[in-house]
Short mmCIF file of C-alpha atoms in Angstrom, two decimals:
data_model
loop_
_atom_site.label_atom_id
_atom_site.label_comp_id
_atom_site.label_asym_id
_atom_site.label_seq_id
_atom_site.Cartn_x
_atom_site.Cartn_y
_atom_site.Cartn_z
CA MET N 1 28.01 284.76 -12.57
CA LYS N 2 27.27 281.02 -14.14
CA LEU N 3 29.25 278.14 -15.76
CA CYS N 4 28.24 275.78 -18.69
CA ARG N 5 28.76 272.08 -17.79
CA ARG N 6 32.38 272.54 -20.32
CA THR N 7 33.22 274.99 -19.39
CA PHE N 8 33.43 273.73 -16.00
CA LEU N 9 34.69 270.90 -16.17
CA GLY N 10 37.68 272.18 -18.49
CA LEU N 11 38.18 274.14 -15.71
CA THR N 12 38.69 271.33 -13.63
CA ALA N 13 40.52 268.44 -15.44
CA GLY N 14 42.40 271.98 -15.90
CA ALA N 15 43.45 272.11 -11.93
CA ALA N 16 43.30 268.18 -11.38
CA ALA N 17 46.49 268.37 -14.54
CA LEU N 18 48.52 271.04 -12.68
CA PRO N 19 50.58 269.60 -10.12
CA ALA N 20 51.50 266.73 -13.48
CA VAL N 21 52.52 269.91 -15.32
CA SER N 22 54.08 271.36 -12.34
CA ARG N 23 56.13 268.47 -12.51
CA LEU N 24 57.01 268.02 -15.65
CA ALA N 25 58.17 271.72 -15.99
CA GLN N 26 60.53 270.78 -12.93
CA ALA N 27 61.98 267.78 -14.89
CA GLN N 28 62.66 269.70 -18.01
CA ALA N 29 64.53 273.02 -16.64
CA PHE N 30 66.76 270.03 -14.52
CA PRO N 31 69.25 271.43 -13.54
CA THR N 32 69.72 274.47 -13.59
CA ARG N 33 73.12 274.18 -10.49
CA PRO N 34 75.10 271.68 -9.25
CA ILE N 35 73.73 268.66 -7.98
CA ARG N 36 75.60 266.70 -4.44
CA LEU N 37 75.78 263.55 -4.45
CA VAL N 38 76.59 262.21 -0.79
CA VAL N 39 79.07 258.96 -0.50
CA PRO N 40 78.31 257.58 3.02
CA PHE N 41 81.31 256.69 3.61
CA PRO N 42 84.93 258.70 3.87
CA PRO N 43 87.29 259.18 1.01
CA GLY N 44 88.53 256.17 0.22
CA GLY N 45 86.96 252.15 -0.14
CA ALA N 46 85.12 251.22 -3.52
CA PHE N 47 82.32 253.51 -2.72
CA ASP N 48 84.68 257.03 -3.07
CA PHE N 49 86.38 255.02 -5.88
CA VAL N 50 83.05 254.57 -8.00
CA GLY N 51 81.66 257.94 -7.44
CA ARG N 52 84.12 260.21 -8.09
CA PRO N 53 84.61 259.30 -11.14
CA LEU N 54 80.65 258.49 -11.99
CA ALA N 55 80.24 262.67 -10.78
CA ASP N 56 83.09 263.23 -13.07
CA LYS N 57 81.53 261.81 -16.17
CA MET N 58 78.07 263.10 -15.12
CA LYS N 59 79.31 267.07 -16.37
CA PRO N 60 78.20 266.65 -19.62
CA LEU N 61 75.16 265.11 -19.05
CA VAL N 62 73.10 266.17 -16.17
CA GLY N 63 75.86 269.28 -15.27
CA THR N 64 78.35 269.66 -11.92
CA VAL N 65 78.19 266.80 -9.63
CA VAL N 66 80.08 267.75 -6.41
CA ILE N 67 81.15 265.03 -4.05
CA GLU N 68 80.37 264.89 -0.80
CA ASN N 69 81.64 263.00 2.18
CA ILE N 70 78.97 261.69 4.93
CA GLY N 71 80.66 258.82 6.90
CA GLY N 72 78.98 256.86 10.01
CA GLY N 73 77.12 254.88 11.35
CA GLY N 74 78.41 252.21 8.51
CA SER N 75 76.81 254.72 6.11
CA SER N 76 73.61 255.39 7.96
CA LEU N 77 74.29 259.05 8.92
CA GLY N 78 74.58 259.69 4.45
CA ALA N 79 72.15 257.86 3.84
CA ALA N 80 69.39 259.66 6.31
CA ALA N 81 70.97 263.62 5.58
CA VAL N 82 69.47 262.12 1.49
CA ALA N 83 66.52 260.44 2.15
CA ARG N 84 65.48 264.30 4.55
CA ALA N 85 66.54 266.23 1.26
CA ARG N 86 64.50 268.61 -0.60
CA PRO N 87 63.05 265.54 -3.01
CA ASP N 88 63.64 267.89 -5.98
CA GLY N 89 67.12 265.90 -7.88
CA TYR N 90 69.98 268.26 -6.35
CA THR N 91 70.34 265.80 -3.62
CA LEU N 92 71.86 261.85 -4.32
CA LEU N 93 72.49 259.01 -2.64
CA LEU N 94 75.20 256.84 -4.37
CA GLY N 95 73.70 253.84 -2.08
CA GLY N 96 72.84 250.55 -2.51
CA THR N 97 72.78 246.78 -0.62
CA GLN N 98 74.23 248.61 2.39
CA THR N 99 71.97 251.40 3.02
CA HIS N 100 68.68 248.81 3.03
CA VAL N 101 70.38 246.22 5.05
CA ASN N 102 71.45 248.10 7.12
CA GLU N 103 68.59 250.42 8.15
CA ALA N 104 65.87 247.33 6.91
CA LEU N 105 67.11 244.59 9.18
CA LEU N 106 69.84 245.79 11.41
CA LYS N 107 67.91 248.75 14.17
CA SER N 108 65.31 248.89 16.01
CA ARG N 109 64.82 252.04 15.68
CA PRO N 110 66.00 252.83 12.27
CA LEU N 111 67.25 256.58 11.20
CA TYR N 112 65.31 256.23 7.72
CA ASP N 113 62.94 253.55 5.89
CA PRO N 114 65.31 252.24 3.02
CA VAL N 115 61.89 251.57 0.58
CA LYS N 116 59.68 255.03 1.56
CA ASP N 117 62.49 257.35 2.17
CA LEU N 118 64.80 256.99 -1.27
CA ASP N 119 63.51 256.19 -5.36
CA ALA N 120 65.84 253.60 -6.70
CA ILE N 121 67.52 255.41 -9.90
CA ALA N 122 69.76 252.81 -11.68
CA GLY N 123 72.67 250.89 -10.40
CA VAL N 124 76.09 251.20 -10.89
CA ALA N 125 78.24 248.73 -9.74
CA ALA N 126 78.86 245.40 -7.77
CA ASN N 127 81.66 244.86 -5.45
CA ALA N 128 82.98 241.53 -4.32
CA LEU N 129 84.53 241.89 -0.47
CA CYS N 130 87.68 239.74 1.04
CA ILE N 131 88.90 238.45 3.65
CA ALA N 132 92.89 240.15 4.22
CA VAL N 133 95.23 240.27 6.94
CA HIS N 134 98.37 242.13 7.35
CA PRO N 135 101.72 240.16 6.99
CA SER N 136 102.37 239.68 10.26
CA VAL N 137 99.56 237.04 10.13
CA PRO N 138 101.58 233.52 10.00
CA ALA N 139 99.03 232.57 7.74
CA GLN N 140 99.23 231.80 4.08
CA ASN N 141 95.77 230.58 2.80
CA LEU N 142 92.21 230.68 4.60
CA ASN N 143 92.28 227.86 5.65
CA GLU N 144 96.23 228.19 7.35
CA PHE N 145 94.61 231.77 8.91
CA ILE N 146 91.15 229.61 10.30
CA ALA N 147 93.79 227.18 12.90
CA TYR N 148 95.63 230.14 13.72
CA ALA N 149 92.82 231.82 14.49
CA LYS N 150 91.10 228.40 16.58
CA ALA N 151 94.80 228.09 18.28
CA ASN N 152 94.55 231.72 19.34
CA PRO N 153 91.59 232.52 21.02
CA GLY N 154 90.71 236.19 21.96
CA LYS N 155 94.06 237.08 19.96
CA LEU N 156 92.60 238.43 16.83
CA SER N 157 90.62 240.97 15.84
CA TYR N 158 89.16 241.96 12.95
CA GLY N 159 88.47 246.06 11.16
CA HIS N 160 85.87 246.80 8.87
CA SER N 161 83.56 250.00 7.41
CA GLY N 162 81.19 250.85 10.22
CA VAL N 163 78.74 248.56 12.64
CA GLY N 164 75.58 247.07 10.75
CA SER N 165 78.10 247.72 7.77
CA ILE N 166 77.44 245.03 4.72
CA GLN N 167 81.68 244.21 5.87
CA HIS N 168 80.10 243.33 9.56
CA LEU N 169 78.15 241.23 8.33
CA MET N 170 80.15 239.31 6.32
CA GLY N 171 82.92 239.45 9.54
CA GLU N 172 80.14 237.81 11.27
CA LEU N 173 79.07 234.84 8.99
CA PHE N 174 82.44 234.19 8.17
CA LYS N 175 83.40 233.68 12.21
CA SER N 176 80.46 231.94 12.45
CA LEU N 177 81.32 229.33 9.46
CA ALA N 178 84.46 229.10 10.31
CA GLY N 179 83.90 228.32 14.04
CA THR N 180 86.06 230.90 15.83
CA PRO N 181 83.75 233.36 17.74
CA ASP N 182 86.40 235.00 19.49
CA ILE N 183 87.59 237.12 16.16
CA VAL N 184 86.61 240.69 18.18
CA GLN N 185 85.35 243.08 15.39
CA VAL N 186 86.92 246.73 15.69
CA PRO N 187 84.22 248.82 13.28
CA TYR N 188 85.75 251.58 11.41
CA ARG N 189 83.88 255.45 9.86
CA GLY N 190 84.45 253.54 6.56
CA THR N 191 86.92 251.95 4.47
CA GLY N 192 89.72 254.09 3.84
CA PRO N 193 90.42 254.33 7.90
CA LEU N 194 90.78 250.75 7.59
CA ILE N 195 93.38 249.41 5.02
CA THR N 196 95.30 252.56 6.43
CA ASP N 197 95.13 250.84 9.68
CA LEU N 198 95.28 247.28 8.29
CA VAL N 199 98.32 248.21 6.50
CA SER N 200 100.37 249.75 8.90
CA GLY N 201 99.42 246.63 10.97
CA GLN N 202 97.15 248.58 13.58
CA VAL N 203 94.84 245.65 12.98
CA PRO N 204 95.69 242.34 12.14
CA VAL N 205 92.58 240.97 9.73
CA GLY N 206 89.46 243.52 7.68
CA THR N 207 87.44 242.55 5.40
CA PRO N 208 87.32 245.91 2.64
CA GLY N 209 85.78 245.44 -0.32
CA VAL N 210 87.71 244.85 -3.21
CA THR N 211 89.13 247.97 -5.13
CA GLY N 212 92.17 248.53 -7.11
CA GLN N 213 94.30 249.44 -4.06
CA VAL N 214 93.58 246.35 -2.23
CA ILE N 215 95.23 244.58 -5.45
CA GLU N 216 97.74 246.45 -5.35
CA PHE N 217 98.20 246.12 -1.30
CA HIS N 218 98.09 242.40 -2.09
CA ARG N 219 100.79 242.16 -5.12
CA SER N 220 103.19 244.64 -3.45
CA GLY N 221 103.33 242.58 0.22
CA LYS N 222 101.28 244.78 2.09
CA MET N 223 98.63 243.31 2.81
CA ARG N 224 97.54 239.49 1.91
CA VAL N 225 94.41 238.48 0.38
CA LEU N 226 93.29 235.28 1.49
CA ALA N 227 89.56 234.86 -0.33
CA VAL N 228 87.21 236.46 -2.39
CA THR N 229 83.29 237.08 -2.18
CA SER N 230 82.18 237.05 -5.99
CA PRO N 231 80.99 234.16 -7.95
CA GLU N 232 83.77 234.07 -9.74
CA ARG N 233 87.75 234.76 -9.66
CA LEU N 234 88.28 238.66 -10.46
CA GLY N 235 89.06 238.86 -14.12
CA ALA N 236 91.40 241.90 -12.16
CA ALA N 237 93.47 239.35 -10.06
CA PRO N 238 92.15 235.86 -10.98
CA GLU N 239 94.94 234.62 -8.67
CA LEU N 240 92.87 235.17 -5.73
CA PRO N 241 90.56 232.20 -4.72
CA THR N 242 86.60 232.87 -3.85
CA ALA N 243 85.79 231.53 -0.07
CA ALA N 244 82.84 229.75 -1.56
CA GLU N 245 85.94 227.57 -3.75
CA LEU N 246 87.33 227.42 -0.12
CA GLY N 247 84.29 225.50 1.21
CA PHE N 248 82.63 228.87 1.83
CA ALA N 249 79.74 228.79 -0.86
CA GLY N 250 77.18 230.70 2.13
CA MET N 251 79.97 234.21 1.31
CA THR N 252 78.91 234.03 -2.01
CA VAL N 253 78.85 238.22 -0.95
CA MET N 254 78.41 240.84 -3.48
CA GLY N 255 77.62 244.96 -2.26
CA SER N 256 75.36 246.77 -5.26
CA ILE N 257 76.02 250.00 -5.73
CA GLY N 258 74.37 253.03 -7.16
CA LEU N 259 71.83 256.48 -6.75
CA LEU N 260 69.08 256.66 -4.84
CA ALA N 261 66.86 260.11 -4.77
CA PRO N 262 65.21 261.83 -1.49
CA ALA N 263 61.29 259.64 -2.16
CA GLY N 264 58.73 262.09 -4.30
CA THR N 265 61.60 263.10 -6.31
CA PRO N 266 59.43 263.83 -9.85
CA ILE N 267 59.75 260.58 -12.16
CA GLY N 268 61.27 262.72 -15.41
CA ILE N 269 64.62 263.94 -13.22
CA ILE N 270 64.76 259.98 -12.08
CA GLU N 271 64.33 259.21 -15.68
CA GLN N 272 66.85 261.60 -17.14
CA ILE N 273 69.16 261.26 -14.51
CA ALA N 274 69.24 257.49 -14.88
CA GLN N 275 69.64 257.57 -18.52
CA ALA N 276 72.97 259.33 -17.89
CA THR N 277 74.16 256.69 -15.12
CA ARG N 278 73.36 254.11 -18.59
CA ASN N 279 75.91 256.57 -20.49
CA VAL N 280 78.16 256.52 -18.11
CA VAL N 281 78.02 252.68 -17.45
CA ALA N 282 78.42 252.49 -20.85
CA GLU N 283 81.40 253.64 -21.66
CA PRO N 284 84.28 251.45 -22.11
CA ALA N 285 86.45 253.62 -20.34
CA PHE N 286 84.60 253.92 -17.42
CA ARG N 287 83.86 249.87 -17.50
CA GLN N 288 87.48 249.51 -17.65
CA MET N 289 88.40 251.57 -14.59
CA LEU N 290 85.50 248.93 -12.63
CA VAL N 291 87.08 246.08 -14.00
CA GLU N 292 90.79 246.05 -13.00
CA ALA N 293 89.83 247.05 -9.91
CA GLY N 294 87.84 243.93 -9.57
CA ILE N 295 84.74 246.11 -9.14
CA ASP N 296 81.85 244.62 -11.35
CA PRO N 297 79.69 247.37 -14.10
CA THR N 298 75.74 247.08 -13.61
CA PRO N 299 74.29 247.82 -17.44
CA ASP N 300 71.61 248.73 -18.39
CA SER N 301 69.62 249.59 -14.96
CA ASN N 302 66.52 251.18 -14.59
CA PRO N 303 64.51 252.77 -11.24
CA GLU N 304 62.85 249.67 -11.30
CA ARG N 305 65.64 246.61 -11.32
CA PHE N 306 67.91 248.62 -9.21
CA ARG N 307 64.71 248.61 -7.02
CA GLN N 308 64.48 244.70 -7.60
CA ALA N 309 68.06 243.98 -6.94
CA LEU N 310 68.02 245.54 -3.24
CA ALA N 311 65.05 244.34 -2.29
CA SER N 312 66.70 241.15 -3.40
CA ASP N 313 69.69 242.04 -1.31
CA VAL N 314 67.46 242.40 2.20
CA ALA N 315 66.13 239.34 1.57
CA LEU N 316 69.10 237.39 0.54
CA TRP N 317 70.76 239.37 4.47
CA ALA N 318 67.22 238.85 6.42
CA PRO N 319 68.14 235.02 7.18
CA VAL N 320 71.60 235.49 8.11
CA VAL N 321 71.02 238.28 10.13
CA LYS N 322 67.97 236.71 12.09
CA LYS N 323 70.55 233.39 12.36
CA LEU N 324 73.20 235.42 13.52
CA GLY N 325 71.22 237.69 16.74
CA LEU N 326 72.31 240.71 14.91
CA LYS N 327 71.36 244.11 16.17
CA ILE N 328 73.20 247.41 17.12
CA ASP N 329 70.93 249.52 18.46
#
């Protein structure tokens, strides 16, 4: 049977359009079941603090979102699980600076490629870190702490949320800038376990991300925050000095937190989740909750803006990692 040219071209064009039509149909049907949101740390800490209310607020917009905490490897294990997941929108990652810097800069054998294996959706917030001590440490401010550390070489240790985490990098950066190389780093599987041990005195120093819990423990005297890494003093805790104003301008560090999906997730689904995320971040109650915890909301984000923000974070940390000579495998 012979086909006329017009019929042949029509069939060819239709066949070529099938993948696009299929992706569009998939996005239009989304979602039909609960979405799994992987938080790559144990419960507790900034990621969990942001992720749980975000999941709750997303429910009327995209249906049920179920949090799954997968800690380990300074966020690598949870992020790798998402990178390997089916790109259908039903498995998402609450990642950001941490999940990109860790694999891009610190490993010779990364578990995933943060650029090729994950698609950015939208930023949600940015989180400052801090240097905090147990009350048993006889230092009321950062200068006194540095003097104490120098006078007691090898006697202090600091906890962080995992080898290769931003908390780890910031701790090592501080040691380099302060001239206190003998402070020993102690890795935890997340900020939650670190804070538990810091408050109990099991570890004397910590570099946790700032949350409402950290601020409350500081004000109640259970820990003492000596400096925060935000560009300016936190609106939620203006009594806390920044590292920059104490002479450590190189320690102005903010970690992005946002949503990512396995590479190849249909663009229609990406845009749908991005719009839902923007709607949640625009809610006054959600924004106020973040601000009161010392966390900065990220308004009006989109896939490209979040991708560029993460690329900038990697570029910012690259010379620091090189100078410190850090590798974790």
